[in-house]
Coordinates of N, CA, C and O in Angstrom, one line a residue:
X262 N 6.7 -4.8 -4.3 CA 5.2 -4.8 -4.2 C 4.7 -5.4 -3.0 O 5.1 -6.5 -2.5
X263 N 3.6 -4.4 -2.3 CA 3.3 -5.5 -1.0 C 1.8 -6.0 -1.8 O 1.4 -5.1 -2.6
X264 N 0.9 -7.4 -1.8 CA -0.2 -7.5 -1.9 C -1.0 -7.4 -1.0 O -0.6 -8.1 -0.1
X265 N -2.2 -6.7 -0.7 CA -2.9 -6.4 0.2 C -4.3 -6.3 -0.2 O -4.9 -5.3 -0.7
X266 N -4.7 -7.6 0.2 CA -6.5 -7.9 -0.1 C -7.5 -7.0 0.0 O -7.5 -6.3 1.0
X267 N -8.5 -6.7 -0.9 CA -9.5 -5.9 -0.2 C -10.0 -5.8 1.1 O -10.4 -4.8 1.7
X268 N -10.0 -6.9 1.5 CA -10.7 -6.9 3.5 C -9.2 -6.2 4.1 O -9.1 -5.5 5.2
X269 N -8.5 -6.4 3.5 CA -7.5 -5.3 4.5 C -7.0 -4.5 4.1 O -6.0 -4.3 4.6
X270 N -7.3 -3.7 3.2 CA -7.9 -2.7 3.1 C -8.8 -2.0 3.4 O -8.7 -0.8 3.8
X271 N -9.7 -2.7 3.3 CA -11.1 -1.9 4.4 C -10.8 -2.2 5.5 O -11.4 -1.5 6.3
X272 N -10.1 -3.0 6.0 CA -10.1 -2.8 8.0 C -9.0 -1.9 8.5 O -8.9 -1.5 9.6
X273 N -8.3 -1.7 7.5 CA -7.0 -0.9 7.7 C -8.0 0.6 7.2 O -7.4 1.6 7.4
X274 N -8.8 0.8 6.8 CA -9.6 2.2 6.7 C -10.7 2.4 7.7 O -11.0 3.4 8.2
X275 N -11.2 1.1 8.1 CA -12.0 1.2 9.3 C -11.4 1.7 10.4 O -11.9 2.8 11.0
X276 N -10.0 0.7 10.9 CA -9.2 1.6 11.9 C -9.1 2.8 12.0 O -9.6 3.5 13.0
X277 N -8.5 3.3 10.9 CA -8.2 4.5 10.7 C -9.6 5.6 10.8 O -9.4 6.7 11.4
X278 N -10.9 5.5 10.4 CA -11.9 6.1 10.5 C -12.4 5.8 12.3 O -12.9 6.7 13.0
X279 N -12.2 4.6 12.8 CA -12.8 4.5 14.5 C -11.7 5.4 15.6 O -11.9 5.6 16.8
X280 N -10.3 5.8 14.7 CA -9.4 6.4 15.6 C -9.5 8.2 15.5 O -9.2 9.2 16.3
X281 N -10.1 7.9 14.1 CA -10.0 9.9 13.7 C -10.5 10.4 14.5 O -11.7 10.0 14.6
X282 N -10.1 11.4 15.4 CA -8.5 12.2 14.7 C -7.8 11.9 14.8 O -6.9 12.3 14.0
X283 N -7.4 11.3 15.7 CA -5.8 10.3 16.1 C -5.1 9.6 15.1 O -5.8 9.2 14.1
X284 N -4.1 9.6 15.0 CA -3.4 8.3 14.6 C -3.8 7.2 15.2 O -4.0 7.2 16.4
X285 N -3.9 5.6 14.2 CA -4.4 4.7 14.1 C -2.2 4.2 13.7 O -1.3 4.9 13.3
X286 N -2.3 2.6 14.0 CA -1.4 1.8 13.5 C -1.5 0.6 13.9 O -2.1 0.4 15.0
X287 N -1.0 -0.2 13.4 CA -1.0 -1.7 13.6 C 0.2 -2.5 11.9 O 0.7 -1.9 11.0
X288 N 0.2 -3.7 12.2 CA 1.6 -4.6 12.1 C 0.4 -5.5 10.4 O -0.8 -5.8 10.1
X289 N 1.6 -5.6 9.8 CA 0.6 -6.3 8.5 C 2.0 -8.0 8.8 O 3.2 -8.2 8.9
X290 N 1.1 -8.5 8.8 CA 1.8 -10.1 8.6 C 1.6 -10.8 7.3 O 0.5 -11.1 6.8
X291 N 2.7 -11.2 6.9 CA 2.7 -12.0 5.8 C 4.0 -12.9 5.8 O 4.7 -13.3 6.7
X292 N 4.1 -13.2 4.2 CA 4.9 -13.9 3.5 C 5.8 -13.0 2.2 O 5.3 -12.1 1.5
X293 N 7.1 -13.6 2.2 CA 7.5 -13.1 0.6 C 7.5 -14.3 0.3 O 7.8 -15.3 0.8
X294 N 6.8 -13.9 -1.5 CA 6.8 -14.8 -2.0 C 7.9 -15.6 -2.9 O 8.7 -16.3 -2.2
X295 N 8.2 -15.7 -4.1 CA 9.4 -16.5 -5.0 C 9.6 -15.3 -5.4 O 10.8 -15.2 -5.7
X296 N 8.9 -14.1 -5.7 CA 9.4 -13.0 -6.6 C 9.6 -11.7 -6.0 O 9.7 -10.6 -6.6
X297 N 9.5 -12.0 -4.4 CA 10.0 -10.7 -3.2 C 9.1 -9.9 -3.2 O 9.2 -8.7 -2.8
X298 N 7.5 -10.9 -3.8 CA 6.5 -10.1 -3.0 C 6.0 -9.9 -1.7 O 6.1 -11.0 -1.1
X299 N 5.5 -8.9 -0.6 CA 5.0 -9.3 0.6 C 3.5 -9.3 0.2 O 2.8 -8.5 -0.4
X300 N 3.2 -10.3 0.6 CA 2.0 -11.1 0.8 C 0.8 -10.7 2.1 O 0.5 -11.8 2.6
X301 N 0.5 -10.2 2.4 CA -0.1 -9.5 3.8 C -1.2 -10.9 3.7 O -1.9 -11.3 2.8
X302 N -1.2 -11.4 4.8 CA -2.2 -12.3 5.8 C -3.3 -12.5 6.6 O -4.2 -13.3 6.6
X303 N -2.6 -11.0 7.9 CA -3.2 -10.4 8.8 C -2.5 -9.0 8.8 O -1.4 -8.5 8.6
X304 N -3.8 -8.6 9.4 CA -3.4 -7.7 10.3 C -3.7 -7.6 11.6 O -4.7 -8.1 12.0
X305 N -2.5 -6.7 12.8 CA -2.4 -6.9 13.6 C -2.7 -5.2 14.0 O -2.1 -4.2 13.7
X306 N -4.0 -5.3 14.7 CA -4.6 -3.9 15.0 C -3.7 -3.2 16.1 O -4.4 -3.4 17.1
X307 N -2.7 -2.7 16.4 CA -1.9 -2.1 17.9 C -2.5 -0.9 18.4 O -3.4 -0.5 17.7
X308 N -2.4 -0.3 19.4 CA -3.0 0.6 20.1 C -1.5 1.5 20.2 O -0.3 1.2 20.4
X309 N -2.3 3.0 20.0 CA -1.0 3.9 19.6 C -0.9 4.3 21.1 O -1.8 4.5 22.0
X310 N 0.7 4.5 21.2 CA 1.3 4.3 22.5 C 1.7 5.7 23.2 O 2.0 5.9 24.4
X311 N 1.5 6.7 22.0 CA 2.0 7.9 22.0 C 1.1 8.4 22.9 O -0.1 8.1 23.1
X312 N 2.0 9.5 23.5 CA 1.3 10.4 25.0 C -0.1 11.0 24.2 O -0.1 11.4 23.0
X313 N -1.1 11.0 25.0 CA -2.3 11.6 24.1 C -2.4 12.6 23.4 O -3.0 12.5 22.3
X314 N -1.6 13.9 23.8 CA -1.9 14.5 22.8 C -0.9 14.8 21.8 O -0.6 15.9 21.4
X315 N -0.5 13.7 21.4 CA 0.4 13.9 20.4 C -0.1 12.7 19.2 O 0.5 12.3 18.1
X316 N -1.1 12.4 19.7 CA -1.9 11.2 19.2 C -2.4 11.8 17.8 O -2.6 10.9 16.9
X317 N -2.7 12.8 17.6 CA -3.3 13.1 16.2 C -2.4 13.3 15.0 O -2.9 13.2 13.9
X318 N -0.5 13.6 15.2 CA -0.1 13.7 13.9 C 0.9 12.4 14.6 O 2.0 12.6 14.1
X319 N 1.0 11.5 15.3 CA 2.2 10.4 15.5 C 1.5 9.6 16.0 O 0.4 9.7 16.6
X320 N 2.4 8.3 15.4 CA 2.0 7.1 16.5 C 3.3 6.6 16.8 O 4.3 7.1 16.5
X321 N 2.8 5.2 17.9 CA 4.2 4.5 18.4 C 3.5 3.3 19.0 O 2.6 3.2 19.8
X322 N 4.3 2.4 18.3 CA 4.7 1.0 18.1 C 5.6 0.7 19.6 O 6.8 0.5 19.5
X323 N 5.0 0.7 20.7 CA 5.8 0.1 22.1 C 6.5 -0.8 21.9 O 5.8 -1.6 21.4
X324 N 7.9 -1.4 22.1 CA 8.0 -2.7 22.6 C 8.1 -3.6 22.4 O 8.8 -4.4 21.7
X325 N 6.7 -3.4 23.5 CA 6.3 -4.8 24.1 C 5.3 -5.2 23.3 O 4.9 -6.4 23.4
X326 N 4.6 -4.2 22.5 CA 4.1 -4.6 21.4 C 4.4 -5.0 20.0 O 3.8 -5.9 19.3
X327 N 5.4 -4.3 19.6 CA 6.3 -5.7 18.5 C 6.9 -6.8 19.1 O 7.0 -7.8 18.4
X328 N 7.3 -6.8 20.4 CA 7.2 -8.2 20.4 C 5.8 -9.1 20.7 O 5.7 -10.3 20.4
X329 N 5.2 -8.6 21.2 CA 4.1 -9.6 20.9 C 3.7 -9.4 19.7 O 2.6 -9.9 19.7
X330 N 3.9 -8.8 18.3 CA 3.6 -9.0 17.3 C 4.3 -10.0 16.3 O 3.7 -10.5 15.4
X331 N 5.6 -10.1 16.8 CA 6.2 -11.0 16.3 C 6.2 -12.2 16.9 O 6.7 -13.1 16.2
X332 N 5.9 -12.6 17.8 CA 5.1 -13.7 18.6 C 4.3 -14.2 18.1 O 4.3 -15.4 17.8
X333 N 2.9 -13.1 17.8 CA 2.0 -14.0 17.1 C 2.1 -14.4 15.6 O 1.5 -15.3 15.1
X334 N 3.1 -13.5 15.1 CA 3.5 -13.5 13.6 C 3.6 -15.1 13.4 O 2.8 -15.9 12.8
X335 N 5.1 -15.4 14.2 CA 6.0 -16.5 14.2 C 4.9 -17.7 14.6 O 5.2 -18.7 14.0
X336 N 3.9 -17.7 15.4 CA 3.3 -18.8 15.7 C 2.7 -19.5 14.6 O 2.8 -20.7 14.6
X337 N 2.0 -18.7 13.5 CA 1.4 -18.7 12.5 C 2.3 -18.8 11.0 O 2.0 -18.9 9.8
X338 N 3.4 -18.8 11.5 CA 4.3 -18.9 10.2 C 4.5 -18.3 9.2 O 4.7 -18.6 8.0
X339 N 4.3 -16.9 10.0 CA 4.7 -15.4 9.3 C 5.6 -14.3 10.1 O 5.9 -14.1 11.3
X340 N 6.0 -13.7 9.0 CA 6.6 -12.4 9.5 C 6.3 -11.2 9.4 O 5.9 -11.0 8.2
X341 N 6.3 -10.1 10.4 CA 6.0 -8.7 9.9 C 6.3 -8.3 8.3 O 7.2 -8.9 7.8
X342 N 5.9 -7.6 7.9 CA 5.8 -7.2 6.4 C 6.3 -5.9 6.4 O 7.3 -5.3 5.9
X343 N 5.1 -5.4 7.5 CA 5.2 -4.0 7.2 C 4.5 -3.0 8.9 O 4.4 -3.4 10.1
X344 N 4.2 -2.0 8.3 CA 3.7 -1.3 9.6 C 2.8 -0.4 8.8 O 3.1 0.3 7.9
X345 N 1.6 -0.7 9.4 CA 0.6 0.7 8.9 C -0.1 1.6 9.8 O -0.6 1.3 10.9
X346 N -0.1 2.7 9.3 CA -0.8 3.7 10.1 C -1.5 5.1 9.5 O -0.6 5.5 8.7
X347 N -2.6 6.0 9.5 CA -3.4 6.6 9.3 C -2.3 8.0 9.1 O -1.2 8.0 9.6
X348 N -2.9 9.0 8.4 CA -2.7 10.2 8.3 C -3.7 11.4 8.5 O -3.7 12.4 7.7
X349 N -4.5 11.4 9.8 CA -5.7 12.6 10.0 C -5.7 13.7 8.9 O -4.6 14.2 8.5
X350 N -6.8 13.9 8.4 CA -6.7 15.0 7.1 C -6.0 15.5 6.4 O -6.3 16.5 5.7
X351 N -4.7 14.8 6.3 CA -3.5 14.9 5.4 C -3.4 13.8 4.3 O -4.1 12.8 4.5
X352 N -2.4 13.9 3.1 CA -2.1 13.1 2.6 C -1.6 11.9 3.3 O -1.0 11.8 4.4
X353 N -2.0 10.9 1.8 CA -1.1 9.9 2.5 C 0.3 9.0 2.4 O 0.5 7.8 2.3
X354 N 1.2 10.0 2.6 CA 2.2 10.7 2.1 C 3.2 10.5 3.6 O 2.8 10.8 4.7
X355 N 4.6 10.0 3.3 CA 5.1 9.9 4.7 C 5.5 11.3 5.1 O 5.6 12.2 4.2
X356 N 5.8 11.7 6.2 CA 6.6 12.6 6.6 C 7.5 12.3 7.3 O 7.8 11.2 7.7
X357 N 8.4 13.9 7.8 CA 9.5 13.6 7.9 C 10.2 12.8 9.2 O 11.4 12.3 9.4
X358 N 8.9 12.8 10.0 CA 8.7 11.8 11.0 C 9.3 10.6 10.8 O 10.4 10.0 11.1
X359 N 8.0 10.2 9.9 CA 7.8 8.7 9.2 C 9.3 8.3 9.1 O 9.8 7.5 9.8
X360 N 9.9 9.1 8.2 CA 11.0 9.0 7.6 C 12.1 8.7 9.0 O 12.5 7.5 9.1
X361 N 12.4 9.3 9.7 CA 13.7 9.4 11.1 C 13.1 7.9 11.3 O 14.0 7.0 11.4
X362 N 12.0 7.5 11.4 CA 11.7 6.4 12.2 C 11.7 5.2 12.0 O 11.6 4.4 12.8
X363 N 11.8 4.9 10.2 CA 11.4 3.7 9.7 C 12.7 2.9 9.6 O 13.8 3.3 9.8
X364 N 12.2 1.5 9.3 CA 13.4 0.5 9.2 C 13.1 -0.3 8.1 O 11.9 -0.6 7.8
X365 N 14.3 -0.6 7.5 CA 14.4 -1.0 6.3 C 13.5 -2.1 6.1 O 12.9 -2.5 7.1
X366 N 13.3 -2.6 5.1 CA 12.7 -4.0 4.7 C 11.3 -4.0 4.5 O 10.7 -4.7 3.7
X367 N 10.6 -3.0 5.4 CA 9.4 -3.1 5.8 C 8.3 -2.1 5.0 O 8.5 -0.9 5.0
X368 N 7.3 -2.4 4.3 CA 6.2 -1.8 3.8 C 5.5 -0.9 4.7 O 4.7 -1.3 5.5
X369 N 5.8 0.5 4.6 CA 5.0 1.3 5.6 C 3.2 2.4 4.8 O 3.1 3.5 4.3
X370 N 2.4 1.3 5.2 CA 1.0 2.0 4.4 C 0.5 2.7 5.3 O 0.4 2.5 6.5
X371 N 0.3 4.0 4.2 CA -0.1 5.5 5.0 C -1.9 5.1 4.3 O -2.1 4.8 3.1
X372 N -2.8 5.3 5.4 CA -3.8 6.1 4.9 C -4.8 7.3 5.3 O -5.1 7.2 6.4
X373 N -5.2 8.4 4.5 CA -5.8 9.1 5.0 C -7.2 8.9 5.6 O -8.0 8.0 5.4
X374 N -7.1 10.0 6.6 CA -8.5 9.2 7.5 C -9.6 10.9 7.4 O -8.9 11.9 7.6
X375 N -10.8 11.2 7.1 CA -10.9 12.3 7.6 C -12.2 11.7 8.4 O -12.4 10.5 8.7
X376 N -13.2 13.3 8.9 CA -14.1 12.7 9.8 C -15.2 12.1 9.2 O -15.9 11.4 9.9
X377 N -15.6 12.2 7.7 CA -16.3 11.4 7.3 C -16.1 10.1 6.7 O -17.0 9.3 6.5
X378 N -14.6 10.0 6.4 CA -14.5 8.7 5.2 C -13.1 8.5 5.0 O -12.5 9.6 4.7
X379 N -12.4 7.3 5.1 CA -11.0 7.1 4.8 C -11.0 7.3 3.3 O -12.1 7.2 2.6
X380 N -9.9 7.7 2.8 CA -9.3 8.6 2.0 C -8.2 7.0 1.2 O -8.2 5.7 1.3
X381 N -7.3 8.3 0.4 CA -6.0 7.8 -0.1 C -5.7 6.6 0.6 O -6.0 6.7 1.8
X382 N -5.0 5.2 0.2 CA -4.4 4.5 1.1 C -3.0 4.3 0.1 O -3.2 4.2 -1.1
X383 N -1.9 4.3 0.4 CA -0.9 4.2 -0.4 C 0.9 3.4 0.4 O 1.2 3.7 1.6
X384 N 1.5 2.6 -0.3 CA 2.6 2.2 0.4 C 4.0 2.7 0.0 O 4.4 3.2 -1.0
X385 N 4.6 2.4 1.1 CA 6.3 3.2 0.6 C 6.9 1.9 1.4 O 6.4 1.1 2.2
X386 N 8.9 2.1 0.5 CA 9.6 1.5 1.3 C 10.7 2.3 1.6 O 10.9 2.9 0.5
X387 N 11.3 2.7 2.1 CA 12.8 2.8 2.7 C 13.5 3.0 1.4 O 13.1 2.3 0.4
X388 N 14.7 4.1 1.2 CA 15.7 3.9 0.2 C 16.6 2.6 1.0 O 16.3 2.0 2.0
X389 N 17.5 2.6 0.4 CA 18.6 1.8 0.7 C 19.3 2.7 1.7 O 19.7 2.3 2.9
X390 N 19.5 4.1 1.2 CA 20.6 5.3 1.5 C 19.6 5.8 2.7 O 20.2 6.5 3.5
X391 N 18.2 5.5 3.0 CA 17.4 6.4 3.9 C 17.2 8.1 3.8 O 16.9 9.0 4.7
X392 N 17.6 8.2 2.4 CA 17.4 9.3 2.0 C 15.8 9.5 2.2 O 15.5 10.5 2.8
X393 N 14.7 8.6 1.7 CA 13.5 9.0 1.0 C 12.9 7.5 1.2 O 13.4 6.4 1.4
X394 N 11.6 7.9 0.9 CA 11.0 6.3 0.2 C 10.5 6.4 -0.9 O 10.0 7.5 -1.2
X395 N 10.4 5.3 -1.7 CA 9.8 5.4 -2.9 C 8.2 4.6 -2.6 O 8.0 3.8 -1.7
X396 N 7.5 4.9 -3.5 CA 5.9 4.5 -3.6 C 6.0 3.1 -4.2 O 6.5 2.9 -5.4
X397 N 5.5 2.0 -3.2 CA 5.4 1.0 -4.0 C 4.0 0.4 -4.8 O 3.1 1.2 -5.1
X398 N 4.1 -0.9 -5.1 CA 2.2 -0.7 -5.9 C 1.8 -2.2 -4.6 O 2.6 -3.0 -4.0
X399 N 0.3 -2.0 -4.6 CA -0.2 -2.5 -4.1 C -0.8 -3.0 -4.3 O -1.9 -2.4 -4.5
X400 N -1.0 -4.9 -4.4 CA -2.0 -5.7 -5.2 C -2.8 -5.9 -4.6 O -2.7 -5.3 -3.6
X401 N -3.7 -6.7 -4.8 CA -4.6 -7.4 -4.4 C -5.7 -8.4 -4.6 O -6.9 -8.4 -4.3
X402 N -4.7 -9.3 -5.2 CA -5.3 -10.3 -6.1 C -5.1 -11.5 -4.6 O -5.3 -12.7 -5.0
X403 N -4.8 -11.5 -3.5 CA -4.9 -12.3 -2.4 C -5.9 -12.2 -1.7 O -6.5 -11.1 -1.6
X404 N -6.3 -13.8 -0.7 CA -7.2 -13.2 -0.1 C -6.5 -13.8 1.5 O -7.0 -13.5 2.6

C-alpha cells in the first residue's frame, strides 16, 4: 500500500492538468513504515526529459535528475517511494511502456489528465517476475 495525502493528490492532478497534453512526472518521497507501508512526504515535481514530441504518450526521468532527487530525498531523511506520472486521455492504467521501464520496489501512480480535469489516479507495483503489475490501494489518512 503506498499512503498518499489528499494535497498530493491534488498536486499530482494539478501537474498533470498544467502539462496536458504532455506527459507530466515527478518522484514521491517517503518512508516505509513497520508494516511495508510507503508513506509519501513529498513530492518532487521533474520536468519530462523526453524529445518533445514524444512528450504526449512518454516521459523520462534524466539522470541527472534522479540523482538530484535522491539528493534531496536523502537530505530530508527519505527515500524515493515511487514515480508518478500522467496518462493524456487514456486510462490510468500502465502500459506496455510503463512496464519495459519500471524497477522494482517502487510505487508507480498513473493519473489521467484530460483538457478539462484530472481523471482516475491509481497505483501499481512491479511483479516480482516483471511479468505485470498489480493495482495497489492507496491511503490517505497522512498528511
Amino acid at each position: 500500500m503506498i499512503d498518499l495525502a489528499p494535497a498530493h493528490r491534488a498536486a499530482i492532478a494539478t501537474h498533470a492538468q498544467a502539462e496536458h497534453p504532455n506527459e507530466c512526472c515527478g518522484l514521491m518521497l517517503g518512508v516505509l513504515d513497520d508494516t511495508g507501508r510507503k508513506v509519501v512526504r513529498e513530492l518532487l515535481p521533474i520536468s519530462n526529459e523526453r524529445e518533445p514530441d514524444a512528450r504526449r504518450n512518454r516521459f523520462l526521468i534524466g539522470p541527472t535528475e534522479m540523482l538530484r532527487g535522491e539528493r534531496h530525498a536523502r537530505t530530508r531523511g527519505l527515500d524515493i517511494v515511487g514515480i508518478y506520472h500522467s496518462h493524456p486521455d487514456v486510462p490510468a492504467v500502465p502500459s506496455q511502456f510503463d512496464l519495459d521501464h519500471a524497477w522494482p520496489v517502487y510505487s508507480y501512480v498513473i493519473v489521467t489528465s484530460t483538457a478539462s480535469t484530472p481523471g482516475d489516479l491509481r497505483s501499481w507495483v512491479l511483479r516480482e517476475d516483471r511479468s505485470g503489475f498489480d493495482e495497489e490501494p492507496t491511503g490517505g489518512a497522512s498528511a
